[in-house]
Tab-separated table of C-alpha atoms in Angstrom:
chain	number	residue	atom	x	y	z
A	227	UNK	CA	110.352	-4.802	-2.757
A	228	UNK	CA	113.307	-6.715	-3.774
A	229	UNK	CA	115.710	-5.194	-6.305
A	230	UNK	CA	115.198	-6.251	-9.763
A	231	UNK	CA	117.747	-8.661	-11.403
A	232	UNK	CA	119.774	-6.046	-13.088
A	233	UNK	CA	122.690	-8.410	-13.871
A	234	UNK	CA	120.194	-10.424	-16.141
A	235	UNK	CA	119.497	-7.534	-18.010
A	236	UNK	CA	122.546	-5.563	-18.087
A	237	UNK	CA	123.239	-5.952	-21.918
A	238	UNK	CA	119.676	-5.439	-23.002
A	239	UNK	CA	119.922	-1.834	-23.721
A	240	UNK	CA	122.397	-0.354	-26.013
A	241	UNK	CA	124.744	2.449	-25.313
A	242	UNK	CA	124.251	5.755	-27.002
A	243	UNK	CA	126.437	6.510	-30.041
A	244	UNK	CA	130.145	7.139	-29.357
A	245	UNK	CA	133.007	8.071	-31.511
A	246	UNK	CA	136.757	7.272	-31.082
A	247	UNK	CA	138.178	9.297	-28.384
A	248	UNK	CA	141.890	9.568	-27.357
A	249	UNK	CA	143.770	12.321	-26.045
A	250	UNK	CA	147.358	12.778	-27.181
A	251	UNK	CA	149.610	10.587	-24.927
A	252	UNK	CA	152.922	11.736	-24.001
A	253	UNK	CA	155.249	8.688	-23.355
A	254	UNK	CA	158.048	9.055	-20.805
A	255	UNK	CA	160.144	6.606	-19.393
A	256	UNK	CA	158.906	4.872	-16.256
A	257	UNK	CA	160.747	6.009	-13.021
A	258	UNK	CA	162.766	3.556	-10.732
A	259	UNK	CA	160.348	1.806	-8.403
A	260	UNK	CA	159.588	3.371	-5.068
A	261	UNK	CA	157.627	2.465	-1.934
A	262	UNK	CA	153.875	2.553	-2.433
A	263	UNK	CA	151.889	4.771	-0.278
A	264	UNK	CA	148.226	4.201	-0.267
A	265	UNK	CA	145.405	6.848	1.066
A	266	UNK	CA	141.893	6.781	1.679
A	267	UNK	CA	139.767	8.369	-1.206
A	268	UNK	CA	138.445	11.636	-0.497
A	269	UNK	CA	134.947	12.165	0.758
A	270	UNK	CA	132.527	12.714	-2.190
A	271	UNK	CA	130.854	15.826	-0.691
A	272	UNK	CA	132.100	19.042	-2.493
A	273	UNK	CA	132.376	16.974	-6.046
A	274	UNK	CA	128.998	18.177	-7.134
A	275	UNK	CA	130.579	21.233	-9.120
A	276	UNK	CA	132.475	18.649	-11.347
A	277	UNK	CA	131.168	18.631	-15.068
A	278	UNK	CA	129.086	15.566	-16.099
A	279	UNK	CA	131.998	14.316	-18.405
A	280	UNK	CA	134.219	14.171	-15.444
A	281	UNK	CA	131.637	12.291	-13.575
A	282	UNK	CA	131.318	9.676	-16.215
A	283	UNK	CA	135.206	9.523	-16.287
A	284	UNK	CA	135.052	8.914	-12.527
A	285	UNK	CA	132.268	6.389	-12.974
A	286	UNK	CA	134.256	4.383	-15.331
A	287	UNK	CA	137.011	4.020	-12.529
A	288	UNK	CA	134.343	2.429	-10.143
A	289	UNK	CA	133.592	5.622	-8.287
A	290	UNK	CA	130.106	5.127	-6.837
A	291	UNK	CA	129.785	8.645	-5.548
A	292	UNK	CA	130.441	10.157	-9.093
A	293	UNK	CA	127.827	8.192	-10.422
A	294	UNK	CA	125.358	8.854	-7.589
A	295	UNK	CA	126.050	12.381	-8.379
A	296	UNK	CA	125.001	11.591	-12.118
A	297	UNK	CA	122.023	10.062	-11.080
A	298	UNK	CA	120.976	12.843	-8.698
A	299	UNK	CA	121.365	15.253	-11.662
A	300	UNK	CA	119.474	13.308	-14.335
A	301	UNK	CA	117.653	10.562	-12.987
A	302	UNK	CA	114.436	12.316	-12.476
A	303	UNK	CA	114.242	13.557	-16.145
A	304	UNK	CA	115.224	10.054	-17.282
A	305	UNK	CA	112.072	8.655	-15.127
A	306	UNK	CA	109.835	11.604	-16.325
A	307	UNK	CA	110.463	10.693	-20.145
A	308	UNK	CA	110.447	6.929	-19.536
A	309	UNK	CA	107.298	7.162	-17.594
A	310	UNK	CA	105.347	9.101	-20.284
A	311	UNK	CA	106.559	6.821	-23.005
A	312	UNK	CA	105.499	3.439	-21.243
A	313	UNK	CA	102.325	2.143	-20.035
A	314	UNK	CA	102.941	1.853	-16.316
A	315	UNK	CA	105.229	3.015	-13.224
A	316	UNK	CA	106.597	-0.395	-13.072
A	317	UNK	CA	107.746	-0.398	-16.738
A	318	UNK	CA	109.145	2.915	-16.200
A	319	UNK	CA	111.202	1.904	-13.196
A	320	UNK	CA	112.435	-1.310	-15.131
A	321	UNK	CA	113.333	0.888	-17.966
A	322	UNK	CA	115.336	3.618	-16.066
A	323	UNK	CA	116.945	0.702	-14.161
A	324	UNK	CA	118.325	-0.617	-17.382
A	325	UNK	CA	119.321	2.548	-18.488
A	326	UNK	CA	121.305	3.419	-15.592
A	327	UNK	CA	122.759	-0.301	-15.644
A	328	UNK	CA	123.668	0.347	-19.053
A	329	UNK	CA	125.405	3.409	-18.438
A	330	UNK	CA	127.175	2.312	-15.303
A	331	UNK	CA	128.634	-0.639	-17.002
A	332	UNK	CA	129.427	1.535	-20.079
A	333	UNK	CA	130.900	4.477	-18.652
A	334	UNK	CA	134.184	3.826	-20.268
A	335	UNK	CA	132.685	3.858	-23.597
A	336	UNK	CA	131.468	7.353	-23.288
A	337	UNK	CA	133.570	9.399	-25.704
A	338	UNK	CA	132.498	12.908	-25.334
A	339	UNK	CA	130.860	13.381	-28.683
A	340	UNK	CA	127.575	14.402	-27.152
A	341	UNK	CA	126.594	15.588	-23.621
A	342	UNK	CA	126.461	13.241	-20.930
A	343	UNK	CA	122.581	14.211	-21.090
A	344	UNK	CA	122.072	13.293	-24.377
A	345	UNK	CA	123.995	10.236	-24.058
A	346	UNK	CA	121.975	9.204	-21.079
A	347	UNK	CA	118.793	9.908	-22.842
A	348	UNK	CA	119.901	7.847	-25.797
A	349	UNK	CA	120.487	4.695	-23.745
A	350	UNK	CA	117.166	5.509	-22.062
A	351	UNK	CA	115.330	5.813	-25.578
A	352	UNK	CA	116.872	2.280	-26.190
A	353	UNK	CA	115.596	0.936	-23.145
A	354	UNK	CA	112.227	2.420	-23.520
A	355	UNK	CA	111.996	0.982	-27.110
A	356	UNK	CA	112.804	-2.383	-25.902
A	357	UNK	CA	110.268	-2.428	-23.044
A	358	UNK	CA	107.676	-1.158	-25.475
A	359	UNK	CA	108.261	-3.937	-27.831
A	360	UNK	CA	107.848	-6.152	-25.020
A	361	UNK	CA	104.511	-4.765	-24.392
A	362	UNK	CA	103.203	-3.728	-27.724
A	363	UNK	CA	99.514	-4.064	-26.827
A	364	UNK	CA	99.721	-2.222	-23.659
A	365	UNK	CA	97.341	0.649	-23.142
A	366	UNK	CA	98.133	4.279	-23.892
A	367	UNK	CA	100.179	5.519	-21.040
A	368	UNK	CA	98.985	7.937	-18.636
A	369	UNK	CA	101.075	8.840	-15.406
A	370	UNK	CA	99.587	7.940	-12.061
A	371	UNK	CA	99.423	11.826	-11.100
A	372	UNK	CA	97.019	12.317	-14.170
A	373	UNK	CA	94.707	9.726	-12.732
A	374	UNK	CA	94.395	11.103	-9.234
A	375	UNK	CA	91.054	11.452	-7.765
A	376	UNK	CA	89.318	14.790	-8.365
A	377	UNK	CA	90.566	17.488	-6.306
A	378	UNK	CA	89.233	18.200	-2.607
A	379	UNK	CA	87.845	21.832	-3.096
A	380	UNK	CA	87.878	22.271	0.787
A	381	UNK	CA	91.563	21.430	1.346
A	382	UNK	CA	94.140	24.033	2.280
A	383	UNK	CA	96.210	23.689	-0.666
A	384	UNK	CA	97.141	26.877	-2.456
A	385	UNK	CA	94.859	27.344	-5.409
A	386	UNK	CA	98.241	27.797	-7.738
A	387	UNK	CA	99.364	24.629	-6.645
A	388	UNK	CA	95.906	22.909	-7.493
A	389	UNK	CA	96.081	24.724	-11.030
A	390	UNK	CA	99.634	23.561	-11.680
A	391	UNK	CA	98.502	19.865	-10.529
A	392	UNK	CA	95.492	20.075	-12.919
A	393	UNK	CA	97.334	21.680	-15.713
A	394	UNK	CA	100.038	18.889	-15.480
A	395	UNK	CA	97.539	16.135	-15.438
A	396	UNK	CA	95.904	17.571	-18.512
A	397	UNK	CA	99.036	17.736	-20.355
A	398	UNK	CA	99.767	14.038	-19.364
A	399	UNK	CA	96.181	13.113	-20.535
A	400	UNK	CA	97.002	15.005	-23.887
A	401	UNK	CA	100.365	13.676	-24.291
A	402	UNK	CA	98.876	9.973	-23.904
A	403	UNK	CA	96.793	10.711	-26.884
A	404	UNK	CA	99.934	11.446	-29.022
A	405	UNK	CA	101.444	8.803	-31.352
A	406	UNK	CA	104.792	7.572	-29.562
A	407	UNK	CA	107.373	9.276	-31.681
A	408	UNK	CA	105.640	12.456	-31.671
A	409	UNK	CA	105.316	12.310	-27.943
A	410	UNK	CA	109.143	11.412	-27.561
A	411	UNK	CA	110.273	14.497	-29.581
A	412	UNK	CA	107.875	16.649	-27.596
A	413	UNK	CA	109.335	15.465	-24.372
A	414	UNK	CA	112.986	15.970	-25.423
A	415	UNK	CA	112.583	19.335	-26.926
A	416	UNK	CA	109.865	21.054	-25.045
A	417	UNK	CA	110.434	19.587	-21.575
A	418	UNK	CA	114.036	18.555	-21.591
A	419	UNK	CA	114.944	21.516	-23.592
A	420	UNK	CA	117.120	19.517	-26.333
A	421	UNK	CA	117.908	21.135	-29.339
A	422	UNK	CA	116.529	19.512	-32.597
A	423	UNK	CA	120.019	18.016	-33.400
A	424	UNK	CA	120.222	16.565	-29.737
A	425	UNK	CA	116.814	14.988	-29.924
A	426	UNK	CA	117.494	13.695	-33.373
A	427	UNK	CA	120.653	11.990	-32.093
A	428	UNK	CA	118.844	10.660	-29.168
A	429	UNK	CA	116.042	9.049	-31.254
A	430	UNK	CA	118.076	8.090	-34.050
A	431	UNK	CA	116.448	10.232	-36.624
A	432	UNK	CA	116.730	13.308	-38.616
A	433	UNK	CA	116.559	17.151	-37.800
A	434	UNK	CA	113.794	17.393	-40.286
A	435	UNK	CA	111.715	14.546	-38.627
A	436	UNK	CA	112.076	16.069	-35.275
A	437	UNK	CA	110.742	19.313	-36.752
A	438	UNK	CA	108.091	17.768	-38.408
A	439	UNK	CA	106.841	15.543	-35.318
A	440	UNK	CA	107.347	18.745	-32.965
A	441	UNK	CA	105.116	20.933	-35.169
A	442	UNK	CA	102.339	17.980	-35.392
A	443	UNK	CA	102.623	17.493	-31.546
A	444	UNK	CA	102.453	21.069	-30.624
A	445	UNK	CA	99.495	21.690	-32.961
A	446	UNK	CA	97.594	18.620	-31.512
A	447	UNK	CA	98.625	19.745	-27.759
A	448	UNK	CA	97.524	23.228	-28.339
A	449	UNK	CA	94.184	22.226	-29.777
A	450	UNK	CA	93.538	19.974	-26.748
A	451	UNK	CA	94.401	22.820	-24.294
A	452	UNK	CA	92.232	25.533	-26.250
A	453	UNK	CA	89.174	23.616	-25.053
A	454	UNK	CA	90.575	23.032	-21.567
A	455	UNK	CA	88.875	24.671	-18.793
B	22	UNK	CA	84.811	38.576	-35.661
B	23	UNK	CA	84.734	35.045	-35.711
B	24	UNK	CA	88.413	34.602	-37.136
B	25	UNK	CA	89.347	36.718	-34.075
B	26	UNK	CA	87.599	34.429	-31.604
B	27	UNK	CA	89.116	31.188	-33.119
B	28	UNK	CA	92.564	32.798	-33.132
B	29	UNK	CA	91.922	33.849	-29.503
B	30	UNK	CA	90.892	30.268	-28.593
B	31	UNK	CA	94.160	28.975	-30.173
B	32	UNK	CA	96.386	31.483	-28.427
B	33	UNK	CA	94.669	30.683	-24.981
B	34	UNK	CA	95.697	26.965	-25.886
B	35	UNK	CA	99.204	27.687	-26.467
B	36	UNK	CA	99.367	29.953	-23.506
B	37	UNK	CA	98.049	27.230	-21.451
B	38	UNK	CA	100.227	24.414	-23.069
B	39	UNK	CA	103.251	26.540	-22.325
B	40	UNK	CA	102.347	26.848	-18.569
B	41	UNK	CA	101.604	23.213	-18.498
B	42	UNK	CA	104.876	22.351	-19.924
B	43	UNK	CA	106.462	24.765	-17.429
B	44	UNK	CA	105.123	23.004	-14.475
B	45	UNK	CA	105.857	19.552	-16.024
B	46	UNK	CA	109.673	20.688	-16.658
B	47	UNK	CA	109.924	21.718	-13.034
B	48	UNK	CA	107.953	18.455	-11.841
B	49	UNK	CA	109.606	15.214	-10.252
B	50	UNK	CA	107.400	12.126	-10.468
B	51	UNK	CA	106.503	10.590	-7.001
B	52	UNK	CA	107.412	7.243	-8.686
B	53	UNK	CA	110.873	8.296	-9.336
B	54	UNK	CA	111.192	9.673	-5.641
B	55	UNK	CA	110.122	6.069	-4.345
B	56	UNK	CA	112.126	4.105	-6.457
B	57	UNK	CA	115.524	6.027	-7.035
B	58	UNK	CA	117.416	4.569	-4.280
B	59	UNK	CA	116.565	1.039	-5.220
B	60	UNK	CA	117.332	1.815	-9.085
B	61	UNK	CA	120.555	3.391	-8.057
B	62	UNK	CA	121.666	0.591	-5.944
B	63	UNK	CA	120.835	-1.935	-8.451
B	64	UNK	CA	122.737	-0.330	-11.215
B	65	UNK	CA	125.923	0.039	-8.959
B	66	UNK	CA	125.598	-3.505	-8.032
B	67	UNK	CA	125.688	-4.796	-11.515
B	68	UNK	CA	129.084	-6.570	-12.530
B	69	UNK	CA	131.288	-5.197	-14.951
B	70	UNK	CA	133.358	-7.766	-17.361
B	71	UNK	CA	136.728	-7.588	-16.687
B	72	UNK	CA	140.085	-9.123	-18.301
B	73	UNK	CA	142.767	-10.802	-16.111
B	74	UNK	CA	145.903	-9.421	-15.353
B	75	UNK	CA	148.597	-11.787	-14.352
B	76	UNK	CA	150.280	-11.642	-11.014
B	77	UNK	CA	153.309	-13.668	-9.712
B	78	UNK	CA	153.503	-15.654	-6.285
B	79	UNK	CA	156.132	-18.045	-4.995
B	80	UNK	CA	153.523	-20.523	-5.084
B	81	UNK	CA	152.228	-19.924	-8.479
B	82	UNK	CA	150.811	-17.338	-10.637
B	83	UNK	CA	147.234	-15.516	-9.998
B	84	UNK	CA	145.239	-13.135	-11.893
B	85	UNK	CA	143.749	-9.900	-10.773
B	86	UNK	CA	140.652	-8.364	-12.492
B	87	UNK	CA	141.653	-5.177	-14.593
B	88	UNK	CA	138.794	-3.516	-12.729
B	89	UNK	CA	139.960	-4.211	-9.392
B	90	UNK	CA	143.303	-2.941	-10.504
B	91	UNK	CA	141.948	0.294	-11.942
B	92	UNK	CA	139.904	0.924	-8.816
B	93	UNK	CA	143.155	0.422	-6.770
B	94	UNK	CA	145.088	2.650	-8.557
B	95	UNK	CA	142.375	5.475	-8.581
B	96	UNK	CA	142.278	4.979	-4.652
B	97	UNK	CA	145.880	5.232	-4.554
B	98	UNK	CA	145.898	8.474	-5.992
B	99	UNK	CA	142.551	10.104	-4.740
B	100	UNK	CA	143.858	11.267	-1.433
B	101	UNK	CA	146.174	13.590	-3.494
B	102	UNK	CA	144.966	17.055	-3.679
B	103	UNK	CA	147.379	17.974	-6.494
B	104	UNK	CA	145.388	15.841	-8.957
B	105	UNK	CA	142.112	14.412	-10.284
B	106	UNK	CA	142.228	10.912	-11.864
B	107	UNK	CA	140.207	10.753	-14.850
B	108	UNK	CA	141.058	7.542	-16.601
B	109	UNK	CA	143.098	4.583	-15.850
B	110	UNK	CA	143.541	1.745	-18.562
B	111	UNK	CA	145.890	-1.248	-18.811
B	112	UNK	CA	147.160	-3.020	-21.575
B	113	UNK	CA	148.405	-6.909	-21.251
B	114	UNK	CA	149.934	-9.287	-23.745
B	115	UNK	CA	148.065	-12.575	-24.921
B	116	UNK	CA	149.227	-14.281	-21.239
B	117	UNK	CA	147.536	-11.278	-19.333
B	118	UNK	CA	151.129	-10.060	-18.294
B	119	UNK	CA	150.949	-6.304	-17.798
B	120	UNK	CA	152.646	-4.343	-20.616
B	121	UNK	CA	151.579	-0.616	-19.852
B	122	UNK	CA	149.374	1.228	-17.404
B	123	UNK	CA	147.889	4.582	-18.492
B	124	UNK	CA	146.831	7.256	-16.136
B	125	UNK	CA	144.789	10.374	-17.175
B	126	UNK	CA	144.608	13.162	-14.559
B	127	UNK	CA	143.652	16.735	-14.131
B	128	UNK	CA	146.189	18.778	-12.243
B	129	UNK	CA	145.458	21.476	-9.931
B	130	UNK	CA	146.094	24.921	-11.085
B	131	UNK	CA	149.509	25.965	-10.708
B	132	UNK	CA	150.764	22.753	-10.093
B	133	UNK	CA	154.187	22.102	-11.229
B	134	UNK	CA	153.234	19.618	-13.889
B	135	UNK	CA	156.725	17.627	-14.142
B	136	UNK	CA	157.247	16.782	-10.397
B	137	UNK	CA	153.667	15.810	-10.360
B	138	UNK	CA	153.948	13.718	-13.196
B	139	UNK	CA	157.237	12.051	-12.036
B	140	UNK	CA	155.673	11.378	-8.571
B	141	UNK	CA	152.434	9.778	-10.120
B	142	UNK	CA	154.476	7.498	-12.061
B	143	UNK	CA	156.813	6.451	-9.299
B	144	UNK	CA	153.667	5.816	-6.878
B	145	UNK	CA	151.440	3.822	-9.598
B	146	UNK	CA	154.489	1.924	-11.063
B	147	UNK	CA	155.366	0.854	-7.156
B	148	UNK	CA	151.883	0.043	-6.603
B	149	UNK	CA	151.435	-2.149	-9.438
B	150	UNK	CA	154.470	-4.102	-8.689
B	151	UNK	CA	153.288	-4.737	-5.148
B	152	UNK	CA	149.621	-5.848	-6.246
B	153	UNK	CA	151.138	-7.963	-8.956
B	154	UNK	CA	153.627	-9.517	-6.493
B	155	UNK	CA	156.644	-9.050	-8.601
B	156	UNK	CA	159.010	-6.425	-6.859
B	157	UNK	CA	161.666	-7.307	-9.727
B	158	UNK	CA	159.405	-6.361	-12.329
B	159	UNK	CA	161.542	-4.463	-14.980
B	160	UNK	CA	160.585	-0.758	-15.125
B	161	UNK	CA	160.218	-0.885	-18.990
B	162	UNK	CA	157.533	-3.596	-18.519
B	163	UNK	CA	155.562	-1.165	-16.131
B	164	UNK	CA	155.786	1.972	-18.091
B	165	UNK	CA	153.372	4.608	-17.047
B	166	UNK	CA	152.207	7.219	-19.740
B	167	UNK	CA	150.739	10.282	-18.213
B	168	UNK	CA	148.599	12.553	-19.966
B	169	UNK	CA	147.489	15.918	-18.346
B	170	UNK	CA	144.286	16.897	-20.177
B	171	UNK	CA	142.878	19.489	-17.982
B	172	UNK	CA	143.521	21.743	-14.651
B	173	UNK	CA	141.327	22.279	-11.918
B	174	UNK	CA	141.377	24.784	-8.908
B	175	UNK	CA	142.764	23.125	-5.766
């Protein structure tokens, strides 16, 4: 499958919120010119212990390996979030690609006023909203895993795994029935572990609105699961 | 009794919801596994906007994209175990002539800062003179501000 045309969409998703950022600059006179020594960049391995903030800084310098590490850390979560807010895997892929493209292009705009994870989810939310606006009459999303065929009871799959799969599928179906804003709040707080403040920042809403949406979502979902067997 | 039974059903629902949520939290969608390499490659292939920095040559001026210049400075310094580059920025005048380069870096723990800063300044200034094709460029026009924002273990 060919790559999607990222360049044509690269400005479509807004970056997350940023604040002015500048560390104190110690101005010093320039030294006399000297012969230039060039060396190859060090291998990317062993860099995984660097904090996200350092990786974004490196990405701003054009470091592909650093950005790849960021995507390795957060890509699956971004996709999980987008997939449960959009009607198809194709839309989710597009939205994540748009978000990662925006993050790559805008890495130098990251100012550290929020965690990198929050920043990325903010970009992802903008991309999801844009996609949802394009497909406002699309059916309610149910991830592919939730649509799978009835399980094969003769398989050798451990019962625990089958239960986990069924539970997750039931949760995906229950989530799909929630209003979009409640679903987004619930995913950010309960699945991605964000604070109310971070979720509010990602969604561009208030702490109180997040708390209210979360309570309603939790009540509805618990009700669905009370009858689940 | 009826109240207790209803309460029990709600508790069961919450317990199941928490269990399902924990499973979802640990879950990686098959869809992501399938598309991740393609999505990453596409993002990295996107072109950044850049500003031209003027270079000089006997046969006429030329321009270098500031993104290219930034990457070349990073590459220059990346092999040095004493430091990690965190930011490189340039300022030019209205004609694109380089006025200032800013290098932010993290120094290795216990690394003497002053000699490291002097060395980085020398190397970056020399590199910029080479790339921009003007060995006679006055030092004052290629001043390098060096900011030590962090330390790291070597």
